[in-house]
Amino acid sequence: MTPVHKLGIKTIAIYTEADAASSHVTDADIPILLSGGDSKGYTDVDSIIRISKENNVDAIIPGYGFLSENADFARAVTAAGMAWVGPSPESIESFGLKHTARKLAVKADVPVVPGSDGLIASEEDAVNESERLGFPVMLKATAGGGGMGLATCNNVDEVKTSFATVKSRGETLFNDAGLFMERFYPDSHHIEVQVFGNGLGHAIHLGERECSIQRRHQKVIEECPSPFVAKHPDLRERLCSAAVRLAESIKYGSAGTIEYLVDDKSGDFFFLEMNTRLQVEHGITELCYDVDLVELMLRQADAQLRGEGGLSKLTLQSLQPKDPSGFAIEVRVYAENPARDYAPSPGTLQIVEWHESAYTRIDTWVKTGTVVSSNYDPLLAKAMYHGQSRYGTIQGMHETLAQSRICGPPTNLDFLASILKDSRFEAGNTMTKFLSKFDYSPSAIDVISAGAYTTVQDYPGRPTMGRGFPHAGPMDPLAFQIANILVGNRPGMEGLEITLDGPELLFLGPAAVALCGAPMEIKLDGLASSMWTKLHIKVGQKLKIGKTTGGGCRSYLAIHGGLPSVAEWFGSKATSPGVGVGGYQGRALVAGDLLATAKLPSDYSTLPLSIPERLVPTYPKHWNLMCMAGPYDEGYLLETDVKMMYETKWQISHNAARGGIRLVGPKPKWARSDGGEGGAHPSNVAEYGYPVGTLNWTGDDPCIFPVDCPDFGGFVSSTTIVKADYWRLGQLKAGDTMQYRAVSLEDALTMRDRLDDFIHSIEKGCAAGSGFDQIEPLDYTKLPTSKDTGKAVIHQIEAKGNQPTTSYRQGGDDYLLVEYGTGNFDLNHRCRVTALTKALREASGEISFSNGLINTIPQRSLLTHLIYLESQLGDLSSAKVPSRLFKLPILFGSHRETAALNRYIETQRPYASYLPDNMDFVAKNNGLEKQDLKNILTKSRLIAVSVGFFAALPLCLPVDPRHRLCCPKMNPSRVFTPAGQVSWGGSCMALYNVESPGGYQLTGLTIPGCDILGSKPGYSLSRPWLFEDFDQLSFYEVGEAEYERQRKLWESGRYVYEWEEVEFDMAEHNRLLADTAEEVQAVRKKQKEAQDRMLAYEEELMAKWMKEKAEGKIPVDRVEELLKDPGIQVLRSPHNANLWRLKVVEGDRIVDAGMTVAVLEAMKLEIC
């Protein structure tokens, strides 16, 4: 786009859905989506011509792909009255078929490779021609290009085999089965000359480029000038003169490239073909000859439009350079997997960082956040370096590659850098067979199979991140750290977390690894190996980790040096697949992934090292887990409920995963009848921050929150597992049982210290290579216990004047919640939270929150500090708070919303008071009509009172108290919510920025407010969220077509949010509260009456549903009876799981041992 903008030309970019975020789209004045789909859009001539006419286009420039050498398209462009920025259709046709191009070369006295005279009609003719020419020979599809439709033959048998293949490929790829034959020169160079003609019989050359480094006849590295030509002083003149002669012989117009085969021994050269378009590698010519070829092409087209035929002879000749200035190298950077024969590797680029200087030029369409499609060529960039000497250029290019970072799918960066360091390349011995003798072995792991659920984790993950992004990190930090210690890593270095069934990994380089955690099958090249042991892996060995063989569900594979190519996100490489952040492309591994590894140091110890069996932790089927009071034990749950939690032997549900471990057991009676402003159900509360390890009540369903849980929400959290037992929590498996064991704060901290000491002792023992004898094993048979389960509220400051009640609630030994008020929503409270947060972050000394809690301190010290800060805040009822007012579209009744509700009905709960229409329910629950609800959403300002839950979700409250609604959350909560979903729960509106679980009622769809990799307008990698506390949102209604238009703009990175800076005046707001108090009271009365009616209806439906569930459950004794029936063939599930769907029906015969009969769901995984 640079030369186009330089010339002041308005641009229109056509694109497909897959290319929506490409730079040519975002840089254009007018981008237009093609209608032909990803596969055919760019070749739909009629559509492109129609778009061009509709937009009064003057000229079309085709670039160097798709239709760039299509004569029919060029004719269609000129027939439509537009300029074709390229050579004439006749020129394209003349050189489009290689056998006719040879004749033109001969006519222009340009040497050609000895070969057949025209096309070869039969296999017999091919054999005869090969014997005449002498082996080796090359069969070529006459319409081929880009290295496709070629076959090298060394004998008659290969000619016979290749004849049919090349003919078929020519017909399939180019719609032309014609082929011819040429003598093949194995010791040769591929050198090309850049020409430019004016279409009037005059042409110039701009020197040569060497393109000999090729793989499968595709160029990999190009140089200007050619190092071979530099060794043969007269060769440049002969090559370039012949090229100009050929171009002038057909009155060639625009840019073109004459390609030669040059014999390494004699220096003789032969015409290969002419590319009648701009070449990919044209940039290095521009660097060495200080010319802009695209600008020249546009000037030529402009002269044609003016009726001048082309640039004048004098103008053209004035551009003829003498010699190149300096040396330039271009490398083609691809997303490709060297372990899979350089197969294309689509995926998300998590980091794109180019090492640039005054000497580099990076032509690229990608950036951080780009998704590389499988639809097109995986070329990411053309990286170029221009220096004064060839040696300096090689060194500069190598430095550019070595210090550039592309994280996500595998690339060829390291492969290219290795070529540049090869002695043959440095000496300029760059023949076309270079790569056939180039040995490249990356230090990497090829994922043959990924196992059930394997992710990259590090420790401690992101415990201070917040804003709806999980802590992440290993579920079992104990086994994880010991695995790292065994291989000589720091304990927290990134490794692999393996759940239930492990991966098969091929090591392309030597490595040292250790597998620790729950017992799993492990084999190295088919031979059984040991866990809790350092294993030395040789090049080419396969490590197969199988299923769990006992208690526990997770193991950890540490690799010496970690996984250097995995991107960091906010200081951690840990994966949180639920929000798509961290790790390998934000997801679990899949077959075909490539994990780069560090090279083993030459002095790395090969001595055996294992953890003694007596020190290996045990993984039972029943777990006693240490816990303390949670933030909402008393006042929300009855004493009998709390007692029940400790006395119950809970069963682990099949819904047990990193984001939540659901328990099966009794339901609480609750200490209150509803959730007040939090919602209708007694489990509902005003939203607050969730502690890791807490028992969260989503309705009546208990769920333990581990490291990937939401960071806040509006459900009661009670009993909380202490930090010392996080590792045991992480090993809970579907079907296991567990029981809570109350401990005091002192005991919890003692157990934490004991665990840390154990890890440090293991680290010392491994460093010494022995010395484990003095280490005491972890003993969980004699856990500390406390009859007093502790209190949720450990301190409270009574309300005084405009300062609200302040409660300090604990959740285990690692969490303290500061709560203002008594569970009601009040913007004065939110203002106070904002002020407290600012005070905490500005504090220095023993307690600092500049980036979360930096140092661990005693609970009492933290409490004292918080009480002191509270005393300094004073009266904030007249504060003015910075704010931004956003204007967003909203679509009611979208197909995405309907699909989400249908999914809930089909898989979670078939009927409820809020089904099938959430909006209708929210309206009725507040004594309104549906249109009234729409009016509230489109005519109110909603202010963000918190940002978090999942992926920076803004939780908003209507500024006007008369517009505040109240409704219960779904019970049970959803497992899926569409991105961009506007929803209502309790007294608040929430905007779900990513696909996630949730319990709020669905009330519309808008544009999401989060971009994980920060590449869209309004975001950055350091600030991937949009909304902040006290931002205000307003909505305007749109139809589905307009919404989808704006949504596509957002997805392609072209959506610009509409917002303005404002100030929120607390004094003005408090006056509004006072002035509308009586009116609000009447609204609340009306809402209460409606909610009582809906609650009664919900209780009736809930009772009916629970009864149906109980009646549909098959008794255990009946199951036992069926198992003993000799006429029944039993298929046993490999895990405790839920039946997701049957793949057979009654009457089907099961005849294949590999046949899939059913799909099970366990721990958020599908098991066939």
mmCIF file of N, CA and C in Angstrom, residues 482-533:
data_model
loop_
_atom_site.group_PDB
_atom_site.id
_atom_site.type_symbol
_atom_site.label_atom_id
_atom_site.label_comp_id
_atom_site.label_asym_id
_atom_site.label_seq_id
_atom_site.Cartn_x
_atom_site.Cartn_y
_atom_site.Cartn_z
ATOM 1 N N ILE A 482 8.342 -30.658 41.648
ATOM 2 C CA ILE A 482 9.341 -31.725 41.811
ATOM 3 C C ILE A 482 9.815 -32.231 40.453
ATOM 4 N N ALA A 483 8.911 -32.329 39.476
ATOM 5 C CA ALA A 483 9.313 -32.739 38.131
ATOM 6 C C ALA A 483 10.359 -31.782 37.571
ATOM 7 N N ASN A 484 10.149 -30.492 37.748
ATOM 8 C CA ASN A 484 11.117 -29.500 37.274
ATOM 9 C C ASN A 484 12.442 -29.623 38.005
ATOM 10 N N ILE A 485 12.367 -29.833 39.306
ATOM 11 C CA ILE A 485 13.593 -29.969 40.098
ATOM 12 C C ILE A 485 14.417 -31.156 39.616
ATOM 13 N N LEU A 486 13.753 -32.257 39.286
ATOM 14 C CA LEU A 486 14.461 -33.467 38.839
ATOM 15 C C LEU A 486 15.297 -33.224 37.582
ATOM 16 N N VAL A 487 14.814 -32.376 36.671
ATOM 17 C CA VAL A 487 15.556 -32.165 35.422
ATOM 18 C C VAL A 487 16.470 -30.950 35.478
ATOM 19 N N GLY A 488 16.528 -30.302 36.640
ATOM 20 C CA GLY A 488 17.446 -29.179 36.800
ATOM 21 C C GLY A 488 16.859 -27.830 36.440
ATOM 22 N N ASN A 489 15.554 -27.734 36.339
ATOM 23 C CA ASN A 489 14.895 -26.444 36.084
ATOM 24 C C ASN A 489 14.605 -25.734 37.396
ATOM 25 N N ARG A 490 14.297 -24.435 37.310
ATOM 26 C CA ARG A 490 13.717 -23.787 38.478
ATOM 27 C C ARG A 490 12.341 -24.408 38.703
ATOM 28 N N PRO A 491 11.872 -24.492 39.921
ATOM 29 C CA PRO A 491 10.639 -25.241 40.206
ATOM 30 C C PRO A 491 9.414 -24.774 39.441
ATOM 31 N N GLY A 492 9.340 -23.495 39.096
ATOM 32 C CA GLY A 492 8.135 -22.994 38.441
ATOM 33 C C GLY A 492 8.177 -22.980 36.929
ATOM 34 N N MET A 493 9.249 -23.484 36.310
ATOM 35 C CA MET A 493 9.383 -23.396 34.854
ATOM 36 C C MET A 493 8.265 -24.155 34.145
ATOM 37 N N GLU A 494 7.907 -23.663 32.957
ATOM 38 C CA GLU A 494 6.791 -24.255 32.226
ATOM 39 C C GLU A 494 7.033 -25.723 31.868
ATOM 40 N N GLY A 495 5.967 -26.495 31.943
ATOM 41 C CA GLY A 495 5.980 -27.904 31.577
ATOM 42 C C GLY A 495 4.587 -28.300 31.135
ATOM 43 N N LEU A 496 4.348 -29.590 31.009
ATOM 44 C CA LEU A 496 3.067 -30.081 30.520
ATOM 45 C C LEU A 496 2.242 -30.681 31.649
ATOM 46 N N GLU A 497 0.983 -30.266 31.736
ATOM 47 C CA GLU A 497 0.019 -30.893 32.637
ATOM 48 C C GLU A 497 -0.791 -31.896 31.837
ATOM 49 N N ILE A 498 -0.840 -33.129 32.317
ATOM 50 C CA ILE A 498 -1.460 -34.241 31.596
ATOM 51 C C ILE A 498 -2.616 -34.767 32.425
ATOM 52 N N THR A 499 -3.808 -34.824 31.844
ATOM 53 C CA THR A 499 -5.007 -35.228 32.563
ATOM 54 C C THR A 499 -5.542 -36.554 32.024
ATOM 55 N N LEU A 500 -5.677 -37.518 32.905
ATOM 56 C CA LEU A 500 -6.316 -38.820 32.661
ATOM 57 C C LEU A 500 -5.568 -39.723 31.690
ATOM 58 N N ASP A 501 -5.229 -39.229 30.512
ATOM 59 C CA ASP A 501 -4.610 -40.070 29.483
ATOM 60 C C ASP A 501 -3.606 -39.207 28.743
ATOM 61 N N GLY A 502 -2.369 -39.667 28.664
ATOM 62 C CA GLY A 502 -1.294 -38.797 28.215
ATOM 63 C C GLY A 502 -0.992 -38.825 26.734
ATOM 64 N N PRO A 503 -0.056 -37.987 26.307
ATOM 65 C CA PRO A 503 0.304 -37.843 24.893
ATOM 66 C C PRO A 503 1.391 -38.826 24.473
ATOM 67 N N GLU A 504 1.591 -38.914 23.165
ATOM 68 C CA GLU A 504 2.752 -39.592 22.598
ATOM 69 C C GLU A 504 3.604 -38.527 21.940
ATOM 70 N N LEU A 505 4.872 -38.471 22.328
ATOM 71 C CA LEU A 505 5.753 -37.377 21.923
ATOM 72 C C LEU A 505 7.001 -37.915 21.235
ATOM 73 N N LEU A 506 7.322 -37.361 20.073
ATOM 74 C CA LEU A 506 8.545 -37.704 19.353
ATOM 75 C C LEU A 506 9.559 -36.596 19.590
ATOM 76 N N PHE A 507 10.726 -36.963 20.112
ATOM 77 C CA PHE A 507 11.760 -35.981 20.420
ATOM 78 C C PHE A 507 12.705 -35.846 19.227
ATOM 79 N N LEU A 508 12.755 -34.650 18.660
ATOM 80 C CA LEU A 508 13.609 -34.383 17.506
ATOM 81 C C LEU A 508 15.017 -33.978 17.917
ATOM 82 N N GLY A 509 15.185 -33.698 19.190
ATOM 83 C CA GLY A 509 16.498 -33.373 19.727
ATOM 84 C C GLY A 509 16.662 -34.060 21.073
ATOM 85 N N PRO A 510 17.897 -34.189 21.565
ATOM 86 C CA PRO A 510 18.096 -34.813 22.880
ATOM 87 C C PRO A 510 17.451 -33.974 23.972
ATOM 88 N N ALA A 511 16.979 -34.628 25.020
ATOM 89 C CA ALA A 511 16.294 -33.922 26.095
ATOM 90 C C ALA A 511 16.395 -34.711 27.383
ATOM 91 N N ALA A 512 16.152 -34.019 28.486
ATOM 92 C CA ALA A 512 16.023 -34.661 29.796
ATOM 93 C C ALA A 512 14.645 -34.318 30.317
ATOM 94 N N VAL A 513 13.897 -35.335 30.742
ATOM 95 C CA VAL A 513 12.514 -35.113 31.172
ATOM 96 C C VAL A 513 12.253 -35.885 32.458
ATOM 97 N N ALA A 514 11.176 -35.507 33.136
ATOM 98 C CA ALA A 514 10.715 -36.250 34.314
ATOM 99 C C ALA A 514 9.201 -36.165 34.367
ATOM 100 N N LEU A 515 8.558 -37.282 34.699
ATOM 101 C CA LEU A 515 7.104 -37.337 34.835
ATOM 102 C C LEU A 515 6.763 -37.588 36.296
ATOM 103 N N CYS A 516 6.027 -36.664 36.898
ATOM 104 C CA CYS A 516 5.641 -36.775 38.299
ATOM 105 C C CYS A 516 4.146 -36.497 38.433
ATOM 106 N N GLY A 517 3.534 -37.142 39.433
ATOM 107 C CA GLY A 517 2.116 -36.921 39.682
ATOM 108 C C GLY A 517 1.389 -38.231 39.855
ATOM 109 N N ALA A 518 0.104 -38.236 39.517
ATOM 110 C CA ALA A 518 -0.708 -39.441 39.647
ATOM 111 C C ALA A 518 -0.110 -40.561 38.800
ATOM 112 N N PRO A 519 -0.161 -41.805 39.275
ATOM 113 C CA PRO A 519 0.442 -42.914 38.528
ATOM 114 C C PRO A 519 -0.142 -43.032 37.117
ATOM 115 N N MET A 520 0.734 -43.094 36.130
ATOM 116 C CA MET A 520 0.332 -43.241 34.729
ATOM 117 C C MET A 520 1.266 -44.217 34.036
ATOM 118 N N GLU A 521 0.771 -44.853 32.986
ATOM 119 C CA GLU A 521 1.626 -45.689 32.162
ATOM 120 C C GLU A 521 2.643 -44.790 31.454
ATOM 121 N N ILE A 522 3.888 -45.236 31.375
ATOM 122 C CA ILE A 522 4.910 -44.459 30.668
ATOM 123 C C ILE A 522 5.871 -45.420 29.980
ATOM 124 N N LYS A 523 6.063 -45.198 28.685
ATOM 125 C CA LYS A 523 6.959 -46.056 27.909
ATOM 126 C C LYS A 523 7.848 -45.190 27.027
ATOM 127 N N LEU A 524 9.116 -45.589 26.935
ATOM 128 C CA LEU A 524 10.081 -44.939 26.061
ATOM 129 C C LEU A 524 10.460 -45.930 24.980
ATOM 130 N N ASP A 525 10.131 -45.606 23.750
ATOM 131 C CA ASP A 525 10.315 -46.534 22.620
ATOM 132 C C ASP A 525 9.721 -47.912 22.927
ATOM 133 N N GLY A 526 8.563 -47.911 23.545
ATOM 134 C CA GLY A 526 7.841 -49.146 23.800
ATOM 135 C C GLY A 526 8.227 -49.880 25.059
ATOM 136 N N LEU A 527 9.284 -49.431 25.749
ATOM 137 C CA LEU A 527 9.731 -50.090 26.967
ATOM 138 C C LEU A 527 9.269 -49.294 28.184
ATOM 139 N N ALA A 528 8.773 -49.993 29.195
ATOM 140 C CA ALA A 528 8.259 -49.345 30.397
ATOM 141 C C ALA A 528 9.347 -48.514 31.072
ATOM 142 N N SER A 529 8.993 -47.316 31.491
ATOM 143 C CA SER A 529 9.906 -46.435 32.207
ATOM 144 C C SER A 529 9.289 -46.058 33.542
ATOM 145 N N SER A 530 10.035 -45.292 34.322
ATOM 146 C CA SER A 530 9.603 -44.958 35.677
ATOM 147 C C SER A 530 9.216 -43.495 35.787
ATOM 148 N N MET A 531 8.231 -43.261 36.654
ATOM 149 C CA MET A 531 7.893 -41.893 37.025
ATOM 150 C C MET A 531 8.821 -41.452 38.145
ATOM 151 N N TRP A 532 8.776 -40.145 38.461
ATOM 152 C CA TRP A 532 9.578 -39.552 39.535
ATOM 153 C C TRP A 532 11.076 -39.810 39.325
ATOM 154 N N THR A 533 11.454 -39.880 38.036
ATOM 155 C CA THR A 533 12.830 -40.187 37.648
ATOM 156 C C THR A 533 13.233 -39.308 36.475
#
